[in-house]
Amino acid sequence: SLPSLQFTATSSLNSQLQQLQHLHQLQHQQQQQSQQQQQAQQAQTPQPTQQTQQSQPQPSAPPQQSQTQSQSQSQPPPASQSSSSPQKPSQSPGHGLPSPLTSPNPLQLVNNPLASQAAAAAAAAAAMGSIANSQAFGNALSSLQGVTGQLVTNAQGQIIGTIPLMPNPVPSSQAAGGAQGLQVQPITPQLLTNAQGQIIATVIGNQILPVINTQGITLSPLKPGQQLHQPSQTQVGQAASQSNLLHLAHSQASMSQSPVRQASSSSSSSSSSSALSVGQLVSNPQTASGEVDGVNLEEIREFAKAFKIRRLSLGLTQTQVGQALSATEGPAYSQSAICRHTILRSHFFLPQEAQENTIASSLTAKLNPGLLYPARFEKLDITPKSAQKIKPVLERWMAEAEARHRAGMQNLTEFIGSEPSKKRKRRTSFTPQALEILNAHFEKNTHPSGQEMTEIAEKLNYDREVVRVWFCNKRQALKNTIKRLKQHEPATAVPMEPLTDSLEENS
DNA sequence: ATGCATGAGGC
DNA sequence: CCTCATGCATC
């Protein structure tokens, strides 16, 4: 009901104000409710974060804990940069809130320097009124990694997931009993690993917290050699996780995070049964899904999301998939492609920020050439069309990968070293100054003439060809961005004409 | 995850 | 020379 509650992490002042207002309100409402849970969270938060990883060995935690907290209070996450700007605004007002915060602001609990998104996410969660419902918080995390205190890494030390802070009802009896709440419970998280020995979930008390699980695909807690789906185990995991996660559906929907609709009945035989149903299962066009180029982005998004989960549950990296893919016949894609395909999901949810700062300002610039603005075009993602094209390939491959996995870890990973063949030109690295100038030119004219490019190249002392390619890539990125944004505001295309016209032949 | 590079297909 | 779809190199 509250449009501004969209999970946008916008840098726009207006929406920020709105968010904060809501936040304010909600905090009042939730104070009492959330207190207990906050305490519970406090007990856990400082625990297994990678940076503050002292907890387990010795209970010398207290001093360090307080230090960590005071740090995060006094100053915003050090890592924060321009991109994390939304953090500050959304936080500081929190401190200044007239409401008597008897217990620390929820925002601080996740003020984890590790994750620049944490604060923003927390703000969003709070704004959603879901902070009290820690479950929602946990879910938001499924698609927004880096929101929690616990990072889960695999054998290579790569972060493959996060563990939500879940003060759950079950052990609460204890927590409630120890009213002090702050004491770190002697929880010794047991870790569930997949076939590769990678951690995919933790067991705290009698709770199983899947690292990544939004679609009922319980990451199989199996040891090498074991059969993939043991109903008993699977159920345990699901029972625990689903009951937690299912609630989220509503609150999550408001965040416009891809809504995971789960057939409540399909709880028993989730993953193995259907490689296809995963995508279909969730293809829920509640968003009156925007179609770009005749491609259902919603569907692609869901698939990408599911694919990632499946990939991780097999303990595979994007690179591995890419390599394995190229080993098979038929179309193959690189790690880059797989990554972009995955990214498509989140970027298509681009916050208004992109529209306001990127397109709008670029348009402004085009319409008012004199006006300067910080150029912030999107990355060069794949087009919906490409995503559509890749999807079946990935789907097919994953189906077989899962099949093989079930049969016993085969050699999925039989790769073939790609022939270096020609020596590729070394990647040019433009200096910030050069980029500034290039961007300035681009804003004035996306299609500089050969003459102009020559001049630019000379002025900047770069290869002319390099400059030309830069413009090509820039145009490509801009165009892709526009396509994505069109989905959001199809009607506002009016002021967009001049730009699109210059980038496209038709349309 | 993203920035520059490559190559096919076009005009 | 351009656009597009992708990939190698890097960040």
Short mmCIF file of C-alpha atoms (C1' of nucleotides) in Angstrom, two decimals:
data_model
loop_
_atom_site.label_atom_id
_atom_site.label_comp_id
_atom_site.label_asym_id
_atom_site.label_seq_id
_atom_site.Cartn_x
_atom_site.Cartn_y
_atom_site.Cartn_z
CA SER A 1 0.00 0.00 0.00
CA LEU A 2 2.97 2.24 0.44
CA PRO A 3 4.68 2.80 -2.84
CA SER A 4 7.68 4.27 -1.23
CA LEU A 5 8.32 1.06 0.54
CA GLN A 6 9.65 -0.45 -2.54
CA PHE A 7 13.00 -1.74 -1.88
CA THR A 8 14.80 0.82 -3.82
CA ALA A 9 17.71 2.07 -1.84
CA THR A 10 17.15 5.18 -3.74
CA SER A 11 19.34 8.13 -3.34
CA SER A 12 16.52 10.41 -4.11
CA LEU A 13 15.85 12.65 -1.24
CA ASN A 14 12.17 12.39 -1.53
CA SER A 15 11.88 8.72 -1.26
CA GLN A 16 14.43 8.70 1.41
CA LEU A 17 12.41 11.02 3.45
CA GLN A 18 9.41 8.89 2.98
CA GLN A 19 11.26 5.82 3.93
CA LEU A 20 12.55 7.40 7.00
CA GLN A 21 9.19 8.56 7.99
CA HIS A 22 7.86 5.12 7.72
CA LEU A 23 10.81 3.83 9.51
CA HIS A 24 10.10 6.19 12.24
CA GLN A 25 6.53 5.19 12.56
CA LEU A 26 7.25 1.57 12.38
CA GLN A 27 9.88 1.73 14.95
CA HIS A 28 7.39 3.04 17.38
CA GLN A 29 5.02 0.34 16.59
CA GLN A 30 7.51 -2.35 16.84
CA GLN A 31 9.56 -1.33 19.70
CA GLN A 32 7.99 -3.59 22.15
CA GLN A 33 7.64 -6.50 19.91
CA SER A 34 11.06 -6.40 18.56
CA GLN A 35 12.90 -5.93 21.74
CA GLN A 36 13.14 -9.50 22.66
CA GLN A 37 14.19 -10.43 19.26
CA GLN A 38 16.68 -7.72 19.14
CA GLN A 39 18.24 -9.07 22.18
CA ALA A 40 18.37 -12.44 20.69
CA GLN A 41 19.94 -10.96 17.65
CA GLN A 42 22.46 -9.15 19.66
CA ALA A 43 23.52 -12.35 21.16
CA GLN A 44 24.20 -13.76 17.79
CA THR A 45 25.22 -10.90 15.66
CA PRO A 46 28.78 -10.48 16.69
CA GLN A 47 29.34 -14.12 16.38
CA PRO A 48 30.51 -15.67 13.20
CA THR A 49 30.93 -12.71 10.99
CA GLN A 50 34.18 -13.15 9.28
CA GLN A 51 35.69 -10.01 10.54
CA THR A 52 34.75 -10.48 14.09
CA GLN A 53 35.60 -14.07 14.06
CA GLN A 54 36.83 -14.43 17.54
CA SER A 55 33.78 -15.78 19.18
CA GLN A 56 34.25 -19.46 18.94
CA PRO A 57 37.69 -20.09 20.22
CA GLN A 58 37.48 -18.18 23.45
CA PRO A 59 34.70 -16.34 25.11
CA SER A 60 36.78 -13.24 25.22
CA ALA A 61 34.09 -11.67 23.20
CA PRO A 62 32.62 -8.96 25.39
CA PRO A 63 35.30 -6.31 24.96
CA GLN A 64 35.53 -6.78 21.26
CA GLN A 65 31.86 -6.82 20.86
CA SER A 66 31.41 -3.51 22.44
CA GLN A 67 34.15 -2.19 20.33
CA THR A 68 32.53 -3.36 17.22
CA GLN A 69 29.32 -1.83 18.19
CA SER A 70 30.66 1.50 19.16
CA GLN A 71 32.49 1.60 15.95
CA SER A 72 29.49 1.07 13.88
CA GLN A 73 27.69 3.63 15.86
CA SER A 74 30.12 6.41 15.67
CA GLN A 75 30.88 6.11 12.06
CA PRO A 76 29.21 4.67 9.08
CA PRO A 77 30.73 1.57 7.59
CA PRO A 78 34.18 2.49 6.48
CA ALA A 79 33.80 0.66 3.26
CA SER A 80 30.95 2.82 2.24
CA GLN A 81 31.44 4.81 -0.85
CA SER A 82 29.35 6.64 -3.28
CA SER A 83 27.31 3.58 -3.95
CA SER A 84 26.41 3.09 -0.37
CA SER A 85 25.36 6.63 0.12
CA PRO A 86 21.85 5.58 1.00
CA GLN A 87 23.21 4.19 4.19
CA LYS A 88 24.06 7.35 5.90
CA PRO A 89 20.85 9.16 5.38
CA SER A 90 18.78 6.24 6.39
CA GLN A 91 20.76 5.71 9.48
CA SER A 92 21.45 9.01 10.98
CA PRO A 93 17.84 9.99 11.28
CA GLY A 94 17.42 6.76 13.08
CA HIS A 95 19.72 7.93 15.78
CA GLY A 96 18.04 11.21 16.00
CA LEU A 97 14.64 9.76 16.39
CA PRO A 98 12.82 11.25 19.30
CA SER A 99 11.60 7.88 20.28
CA PRO A 100 13.46 6.54 23.28
CA LEU A 101 15.41 3.68 21.97
CA THR A 102 15.94 1.54 24.93
CA SER A 103 17.63 -1.01 22.86
CA PRO A 104 19.96 -0.38 20.00
CA ASN A 105 18.52 0.61 16.74
CA PRO A 106 17.84 -2.38 14.59
CA LEU A 107 19.87 -0.84 11.90
CA GLN A 108 22.96 -1.16 13.87
CA LEU A 109 22.59 -4.79 14.30
CA VAL A 110 23.37 -5.38 10.75
CA ASN A 111 25.73 -2.57 10.36
CA ASN A 112 28.26 -4.94 9.11
CA PRO A 113 31.16 -3.36 7.33
CA LEU A 114 31.44 -6.48 5.30
CA ALA A 115 28.27 -5.82 3.51
CA SER A 116 27.71 -2.41 2.16
CA GLN A 117 24.17 -3.34 1.43
CA ALA A 118 23.45 -4.28 4.94
CA ALA A 119 22.34 -0.94 6.16
CA ALA A 120 20.22 -0.25 3.19
CA ALA A 121 18.65 -3.61 3.45
CA ALA A 122 18.01 -3.15 7.08
CA ALA A 123 16.44 0.16 6.42
CA ALA A 124 14.23 -1.37 3.87
CA ALA A 125 13.35 -4.17 6.16
CA ALA A 126 12.54 -1.77 8.89
CA ALA A 127 10.53 0.36 6.59
CA MET A 128 8.61 -2.65 5.64
CA GLY A 129 7.69 -3.21 9.16
CA SER A 130 9.25 -6.54 9.00
CA ILE A 131 12.16 -6.09 11.23
CA ALA A 132 10.12 -7.34 14.05
CA ASN A 133 9.37 -10.31 12.00
CA SER A 134 12.84 -11.50 11.70
CA GLN A 135 11.73 -14.08 9.27
CA ALA A 136 11.06 -11.57 6.66
CA PHE A 137 14.43 -10.24 7.29
CA GLY A 138 15.88 -13.60 6.71
CA ASN A 139 14.11 -13.94 3.49
CA ALA A 140 15.06 -10.64 2.10
CA LEU A 141 18.46 -11.98 2.49
CA SER A 142 17.90 -14.83 0.19
CA SER A 143 17.99 -12.51 -2.69
CA LEU A 144 20.07 -9.87 -1.16
CA GLN A 145 23.16 -11.49 0.02
CA GLY A 146 25.30 -9.82 2.54
CA VAL A 147 22.55 -8.73 4.79
CA THR A 148 23.28 -10.87 7.73
CA GLY A 149 25.89 -11.33 10.26
CA GLN A 150 26.87 -14.73 9.13
CA LEU A 151 28.59 -15.33 5.93
CA VAL A 152 28.92 -18.78 4.68
CA THR A 153 31.89 -19.66 2.68
CA ASN A 154 32.83 -22.72 0.82
CA ALA A 155 36.04 -24.57 0.74
CA GLN A 156 37.64 -21.92 -1.39
CA GLY A 157 36.71 -19.24 1.02
CA GLN A 158 34.23 -17.81 -1.36
CA ILE A 159 31.09 -16.49 0.07
CA ILE A 160 28.30 -18.61 -1.17
CA GLY A 161 25.59 -17.51 1.12
CA THR A 162 24.53 -15.97 4.30
CA ILE A 163 22.77 -17.12 7.34
CA PRO A 164 19.90 -15.09 8.57
CA LEU A 165 19.79 -14.04 12.13
CA MET A 166 16.86 -15.94 13.27
CA PRO A 167 15.73 -15.59 16.75
CA ASN A 168 13.20 -18.26 16.39
CA PRO A 169 10.34 -19.10 18.59
CA VAL A 170 11.50 -22.51 19.52
CA PRO A 171 14.56 -21.82 21.55
CA SER A 172 12.98 -18.63 22.71
CA SER A 173 11.95 -20.27 25.89
CA GLN A 174 15.52 -20.26 26.88
CA ALA A 175 16.20 -16.83 25.62
CA ALA A 176 13.24 -15.54 27.45
CA GLY A 177 14.34 -17.28 30.57
CA GLY A 178 17.73 -15.73 30.50
CA ALA A 179 16.19 -12.33 30.48
CA GLN A 180 19.61 -10.79 30.25
CA GLY A 181 19.40 -11.88 26.72
CA LEU A 182 22.74 -10.52 25.87
CA GLN A 183 24.69 -13.47 26.89
CA VAL A 184 25.99 -15.34 23.99
CA GLN A 185 24.33 -18.62 24.05
CA PRO A 186 26.62 -21.54 23.76
CA ILE A 187 25.34 -22.26 20.35
CA THR A 188 27.64 -24.38 18.44
CA PRO A 189 26.40 -24.16 14.94
CA GLN A 190 26.74 -27.37 13.13
CA LEU A 191 27.31 -27.01 9.51
CA LEU A 192 25.68 -28.96 6.82
CA THR A 193 27.70 -29.40 3.76
CA ASN A 194 27.00 -30.55 0.30
CA ALA A 195 28.80 -33.10 -1.69
CA GLN A 196 31.78 -30.87 -2.10
CA GLY A 197 32.08 -30.26 1.54
CA GLN A 198 30.83 -26.77 1.15
CA ILE A 199 28.67 -25.35 3.81
CA ILE A 200 25.17 -24.92 2.73
CA ALA A 201 23.35 -24.63 5.98
CA THR A 202 23.80 -24.41 9.66
CA VAL A 203 22.12 -26.12 12.49
CA ILE A 204 21.59 -24.05 15.52
CA GLY A 205 19.82 -25.74 18.30
CA ASN A 206 17.15 -27.69 16.59
CA GLN A 207 16.92 -25.32 13.72
CA ILE A 208 18.26 -25.85 10.31
CA LEU A 209 19.05 -22.70 8.53
CA PRO A 210 19.56 -23.16 4.89
CA VAL A 211 22.09 -20.86 3.49
CA ILE A 212 20.23 -20.18 0.38
CA ASN A 213 16.81 -21.43 0.00
CA THR A 214 13.95 -19.57 -1.36
CA GLN A 215 12.34 -22.03 -3.58
CA GLY A 216 11.98 -25.10 -1.56
CA ILE A 217 15.10 -26.49 -3.00
CA THR A 218 16.59 -27.80 0.08
CA LEU A 219 20.22 -27.93 -0.40
CA SER A 220 20.90 -31.51 0.13
CA PRO A 221 22.82 -32.06 3.30
CA LEU A 222 24.60 -35.05 1.98
CA LYS A 223 27.97 -36.49 2.25
CA PRO A 224 29.86 -37.73 -0.73
CA GLY A 225 28.42 -40.89 -2.05
CA GLN A 226 25.12 -40.55 -0.41
CA GLN A 227 21.94 -40.60 -2.31
CA LEU A 228 20.63 -37.27 -3.13
CA HIS A 229 17.19 -37.20 -1.76
CA GLN A 230 16.48 -38.77 1.44
CA PRO A 231 12.97 -37.86 2.30
CA SER A 232 13.69 -37.72 5.96
CA GLN A 233 16.53 -35.30 5.71
CA THR A 234 14.98 -33.30 3.05
CA GLN A 235 11.90 -32.87 5.03
CA VAL A 236 13.64 -31.79 8.10
CA GLY A 237 15.37 -29.09 6.26
CA GLN A 238 12.30 -28.02 4.51
CA ALA A 239 10.07 -28.17 7.45
CA ALA A 240 12.35 -25.89 9.25
CA SER A 241 13.10 -23.58 6.44
CA GLN A 242 9.77 -23.43 4.83
CA SER A 243 7.84 -22.65 7.87
CA ASN A 244 10.16 -19.78 8.26
CA LEU A 245 10.36 -18.66 4.76
CA LEU A 246 6.88 -19.04 3.60
CA HIS A 247 5.64 -16.22 5.69
CA LEU A 248 7.82 -13.92 3.91
CA ALA A 249 5.97 -14.13 0.74
CA HIS A 250 3.76 -11.24 1.56
CA SER A 251 6.16 -8.88 3.01
CA GLN A 252 8.55 -9.71 0.35
CA ALA A 253 6.13 -8.98 -2.37
CA SER A 254 5.99 -5.44 -1.29
CA MET A 255 9.64 -5.19 -1.83
CA SER A 256 9.23 -6.17 -5.38
CA GLN A 257 11.82 -8.72 -4.86
CA SER A 258 10.96 -11.53 -7.10
CA PRO A 259 8.12 -13.17 -5.38
CA VAL A 260 8.67 -16.78 -4.82
CA ARG A 261 5.45 -18.49 -5.07
CA GLN A 262 5.68 -21.90 -3.78
CA ALA A 263 3.07 -24.47 -4.25
CA SER A 264 2.61 -25.35 -0.68
CA SER A 265 1.95 -28.87 -1.68
CA SER A 266 5.17 -29.39 -3.50
CA SER A 267 7.05 -29.43 -0.30
CA SER A 268 8.04 -33.01 -0.40
CA SER A 269 9.79 -33.55 -3.66
CA SER A 270 11.26 -30.29 -4.53
CA SER A 271 14.47 -30.26 -6.38
CA SER A 272 15.20 -33.54 -8.02
CA SER A 273 11.81 -34.05 -9.43
CA SER A 274 11.77 -31.26 -11.85
CA ALA A 275 14.35 -29.18 -13.47
CA LEU A 276 11.70 -27.43 -15.37
CA SER A 277 9.12 -26.91 -12.76
CA VAL A 278 11.44 -24.80 -10.75
CA GLY A 279 11.19 -22.07 -13.24
CA GLN A 280 7.58 -22.65 -13.93
CA LEU A 281 6.66 -23.03 -10.38
CA VAL A 282 7.63 -19.54 -9.62
CA SER A 283 6.71 -17.83 -12.79
CA ASN A 284 4.24 -15.60 -11.23
CA PRO A 285 3.37 -12.57 -13.24
CA GLN A 286 2.04 -10.63 -10.35
CA THR A 287 4.00 -7.74 -11.67
CA ALA A 288 1.96 -7.54 -14.78
CA SER A 289 5.32 -8.52 -16.00
CA GLY A 290 6.97 -6.19 -18.35
CA GLU A 291 7.85 -7.64 -21.62
CA VAL A 292 10.77 -6.32 -23.49
CA ASP A 293 11.50 -7.54 -26.91
CA GLY A 294 8.81 -10.08 -26.47
CA VAL A 295 10.65 -11.61 -23.59
CA ASN A 296 9.13 -12.18 -20.26
CA LEU A 297 11.63 -10.73 -17.94
CA GLU A 298 9.87 -11.94 -14.90
CA GLU A 299 10.27 -15.45 -16.06
CA ILE A 300 13.91 -14.97 -16.87
CA ARG A 301 14.51 -13.52 -13.50
CA GLU A 302 12.96 -16.41 -11.76
CA PHE A 303 14.91 -18.84 -13.75
CA ALA A 304 18.13 -17.03 -13.09
CA LYS A 305 17.42 -17.08 -9.43
CA ALA A 306 16.59 -20.73 -9.38
CA PHE A 307 19.59 -21.51 -11.47
CA LYS A 308 21.89 -19.86 -9.05
CA ILE A 309 20.50 -21.83 -6.22
CA ARG A 310 20.81 -25.04 -8.09
CA ARG A 311 24.32 -24.20 -9.11
CA LEU A 312 25.37 -23.46 -5.58
CA SER A 313 23.75 -26.52 -4.21
CA LEU A 314 25.94 -28.50 -6.52
CA GLY A 315 28.84 -26.53 -5.28
CA LEU A 316 29.67 -25.13 -8.65
CA THR A 317 31.03 -21.77 -9.58
CA GLN A 318 30.05 -19.71 -12.55
CA THR A 319 33.39 -20.50 -14.03
CA GLN A 320 32.94 -24.19 -13.61
CA VAL A 321 29.61 -24.09 -15.26
CA GLY A 322 31.03 -22.10 -18.07
CA GLN A 323 33.83 -24.54 -18.59
CA ALA A 324 31.63 -27.56 -18.36
CA LEU A 325 29.28 -25.92 -20.75
CA SER A 326 31.96 -25.41 -23.31
CA ALA A 327 32.92 -29.03 -22.98
CA THR A 328 29.53 -30.07 -24.17
CA GLU A 329 28.36 -29.65 -27.67
CA GLY A 330 25.99 -26.99 -28.66
CA PRO A 331 26.06 -23.42 -27.54
CA ALA A 332 28.36 -22.57 -24.72
CA TYR A 333 28.70 -19.57 -22.54
CA SER A 334 31.44 -18.14 -20.46
CA GLN A 335 31.48 -17.19 -16.86
CA SER A 336 30.77 -13.68 -17.94
CA ALA A 337 27.63 -14.67 -19.70
CA ILE A 338 26.44 -16.73 -16.80
CA CYS A 339 27.11 -13.91 -14.47
CA ARG A 340 25.28 -11.43 -16.59
CA HIS A 341 22.41 -13.73 -16.97
CA THR A 342 22.18 -13.96 -13.23
CA ILE A 343 22.58 -10.30 -12.72
CA LEU A 344 19.78 -9.62 -15.01
CA ARG A 345 17.55 -10.47 -12.17
CA SER A 346 18.62 -7.84 -9.74
CA HIS A 347 19.35 -5.17 -12.24
CA PHE A 348 15.97 -5.38 -13.71
CA PHE A 349 14.82 -4.32 -10.38
CA LEU A 350 16.94 -1.31 -10.61
CA PRO A 351 15.93 1.29 -8.15
CA GLN A 352 14.61 4.56 -9.33
CA GLU A 353 18.01 5.83 -8.70
CA ALA A 354 19.08 4.60 -12.02
CA GLN A 355 16.28 6.32 -13.74
CA GLU A 356 16.75 9.54 -12.00
CA ASN A 357 20.46 9.72 -12.00
CA THR A 358 21.25 7.89 -15.10
CA ILE A 359 18.71 8.29 -17.75
CA ALA A 360 17.04 11.35 -16.56
CA SER A 361 20.22 13.21 -16.15
CA SER A 362 21.61 11.99 -19.38
CA LEU A 363 18.49 13.18 -21.05
CA THR A 364 18.75 16.41 -19.29
CA ALA A 365 22.22 16.68 -20.54
CA LYS A 366 21.19 15.91 -24.03
CA LEU A 367 18.44 18.42 -23.91
CA ASN A 368 20.56 20.92 -22.14
CA PRO A 369 24.03 20.30 -23.37
CA GLY A 370 25.42 22.84 -21.01
CA LEU A 371 24.35 20.98 -17.95
CA LEU A 372 26.92 18.80 -16.38
CA TYR A 373 26.14 15.75 -14.41
CA PRO A 374 27.89 12.75 -13.04
CA ALA A 375 27.81 10.16 -15.72
CA ARG A 376 26.59 6.94 -14.32
CA PHE A 377 25.45 4.65 -17.01
CA GLU A 378 24.63 1.12 -16.42
CA LYS A 379 26.92 -1.76 -16.89
CA LEU A 380 26.93 -3.66 -20.03
CA ASP A 381 24.47 -6.34 -19.19
CA ILE A 382 22.93 -8.71 -21.54
CA THR A 383 19.78 -7.85 -23.31
CA PRO A 384 16.55 -9.62 -22.49
CA LYS A 385 16.88 -11.27 -25.81
CA SER A 386 20.20 -12.77 -24.94
CA ALA A 387 18.96 -13.87 -21.60
CA GLN A 388 16.14 -15.65 -23.27
CA LYS A 389 18.59 -17.34 -25.50
CA ILE A 390 20.87 -18.51 -22.78
CA LYS A 391 18.17 -19.79 -20.54
CA PRO A 392 17.42 -23.07 -22.27
CA VAL A 393 21.09 -23.83 -22.54
CA LEU A 394 21.60 -23.39 -18.86
CA GLU A 395 18.47 -25.25 -18.09
CA ARG A 396 19.49 -28.23 -20.13
CA TRP A 397 22.93 -28.26 -18.73
CA MET A 398 21.78 -27.97 -15.17
CA ALA A 399 19.35 -30.78 -15.59
CA GLU A 400 22.12 -33.06 -16.63
CA ALA A 401 24.46 -31.80 -14.01
CA GLU A 402 21.94 -32.60 -11.36
CA ALA A 403 21.31 -35.97 -12.85
CA ARG A 404 24.96 -36.79 -12.82
CA HIS A 405 25.29 -35.56 -9.36
CA ARG A 406 22.63 -37.90 -8.28
CA ALA A 407 24.28 -40.74 -10.04
CA GLY A 408 27.43 -39.98 -8.17
CA MET A 409 29.78 -37.15 -8.63
CA GLN A 410 30.78 -37.66 -12.17
CA ASN A 411 33.07 -35.57 -14.10
CA LEU A 412 30.89 -32.64 -14.75
CA THR A 413 33.93 -30.65 -14.57
CA GLU A 414 35.72 -32.13 -17.44
CA PHE A 415 36.81 -29.02 -19.02
CA ILE A 416 38.67 -28.18 -22.07
CA GLY A 417 41.16 -25.45 -21.91
CA SER A 418 40.03 -22.78 -24.25
CA GLU A 419 42.58 -22.04 -26.88
CA PRO A 420 44.25 -18.76 -26.23
CA SER A 421 44.67 -18.58 -29.97
CA LYS A 422 45.44 -15.01 -30.84
CA LYS A 423 46.86 -12.76 -28.27
CA ARG A 424 44.14 -10.43 -27.37
CA LYS A 425 44.90 -6.81 -27.14
CA ARG A 426 45.69 -5.79 -23.69
CA ARG A 427 42.80 -4.23 -21.95
CA THR A 428 43.06 -0.51 -21.88
CA SER A 429 42.64 1.15 -18.60
CA PHE A 430 41.41 4.69 -18.86
CA THR A 431 42.42 7.14 -16.26
CA PRO A 432 39.64 8.77 -14.31
CA GLN A 433 40.49 12.03 -15.97
CA ALA A 434 40.23 10.51 -19.37
CA LEU A 435 36.95 8.91 -18.48
CA GLU A 436 35.68 12.19 -17.31
CA ILE A 437 36.40 13.76 -20.62
CA LEU A 438 35.10 10.82 -22.56
CA ASN A 439 31.89 10.88 -20.64
CA ALA A 440 31.57 14.56 -21.18
CA HIS A 441 31.86 14.04 -24.88
CA PHE A 442 29.47 11.17 -24.81
CA GLU A 443 26.89 13.24 -23.11
CA LYS A 444 27.10 15.84 -25.77
CA ASN A 445 27.25 13.42 -28.61
CA THR A 446 26.97 9.69 -28.45
CA HIS A 447 28.12 9.39 -32.04
CA PRO A 448 31.19 11.47 -32.54
CA SER A 449 32.36 11.65 -36.07
CA GLY A 450 35.57 10.06 -37.12
CA GLN A 451 37.11 13.43 -37.02
CA GLU A 452 35.96 14.11 -33.53
CA MET A 453 37.13 10.78 -32.29
CA THR A 454 40.52 11.37 -33.73
CA GLU A 455 40.73 14.61 -31.88
CA ILE A 456 39.57 13.11 -28.67
CA ALA A 457 42.04 10.32 -29.00
CA GLU A 458 44.82 12.73 -29.58
CA LYS A 459 43.84 14.96 -26.79
CA LEU A 460 43.73 12.07 -24.37
CA ASN A 461 46.66 10.34 -25.89
CA TYR A 462 44.92 7.07 -26.45
CA ASP A 463 44.66 4.91 -29.46
CA ARG A 464 41.95 6.12 -31.73
CA GLU A 465 40.56 2.64 -32.05
CA VAL A 466 40.39 2.38 -28.31
CA VAL A 467 38.36 5.53 -28.18
CA ARG A 468 36.06 4.32 -30.88
CA VAL A 469 35.44 1.06 -29.07
CA TRP A 470 34.83 2.94 -25.91
CA PHE A 471 32.02 4.82 -27.54
CA CYS A 472 30.63 1.63 -28.98
CA ASN A 473 30.56 -0.03 -25.61
CA LYS A 474 29.16 3.01 -24.00
CA ARG A 475 26.32 3.18 -26.45
CA GLN A 476 25.66 -0.45 -26.01
CA ALA A 477 25.48 -0.09 -22.29
CA LEU A 478 23.23 2.87 -22.48
CA LYS A 479 20.92 1.17 -24.85
CA ASN A 480 20.64 -1.90 -22.71
CA THR A 481 19.91 0.26 -19.76
CA ILE A 482 17.14 2.00 -21.53
CA LYS A 483 15.59 -1.26 -22.48
CA ARG A 484 15.49 -2.29 -18.92
CA LEU A 485 14.12 0.94 -17.70
CA LYS A 486 11.45 1.02 -20.29
CA GLN A 487 9.93 -1.78 -18.41
CA HIS A 488 9.34 0.36 -15.43
CA GLU A 489 7.97 3.46 -16.96
CA PRO A 490 6.73 2.59 -20.38
CA ALA A 491 4.65 5.71 -20.48
CA THR A 492 7.38 8.14 -19.72
CA ALA A 493 9.05 7.36 -22.95
CA VAL A 494 8.29 10.79 -24.20
CA PRO A 495 11.42 12.59 -23.18
CA MET A 496 13.33 9.54 -24.06
CA GLU A 497 12.81 9.83 -27.73
CA PRO A 498 15.70 12.05 -28.54
CA LEU A 499 18.07 9.68 -26.94
CA THR A 500 16.70 6.48 -28.21
CA ASP A 501 16.42 7.90 -31.63
CA SER A 502 20.02 8.63 -31.69
CA LEU A 503 20.87 5.19 -30.53
CA GLU A 504 18.49 3.18 -32.52
CA GLU A 505 17.62 3.22 -36.13
CA ASN A 506 14.01 2.38 -35.70
CA SER A 507 11.72 2.53 -32.73
"C1'" DA B 1 30.99 -8.38 -11.44
"C1'" DT B 2 32.42 -5.37 -14.90
"C1'" DG B 3 35.29 -2.97 -18.52
"C1'" DC B 4 37.37 -3.13 -22.74
"C1'" DA B 5 37.95 -6.18 -26.96
"C1'" DT B 6 36.57 -9.10 -30.78
"C1'" DG B 7 34.09 -10.57 -34.71
"C1'" DA B 8 29.87 -11.30 -37.39
"C1'" DG B 9 26.47 -9.14 -40.00
"C1'" DG B 10 24.90 -4.71 -41.97
"C1'" DC B 11 24.61 -0.41 -44.38
"C1'" DC C 1 31.97 2.52 -39.01
"C1'" DC C 2 27.95 0.68 -36.51
"C1'" DT C 3 25.36 -2.58 -33.63
"C1'" DC C 4 25.21 -6.84 -31.03
"C1'" DA C 5 26.34 -10.71 -28.53
"C1'" DT C 6 30.03 -12.40 -26.01
"C1'" DG C 7 34.43 -13.29 -24.05
"C1'" DC C 8 38.98 -12.40 -21.89
"C1'" DA C 9 41.10 -9.69 -18.36
"C1'" DT C 10 40.64 -7.37 -14.52
"C1'" DC C 11 38.77 -5.15 -10.78
#
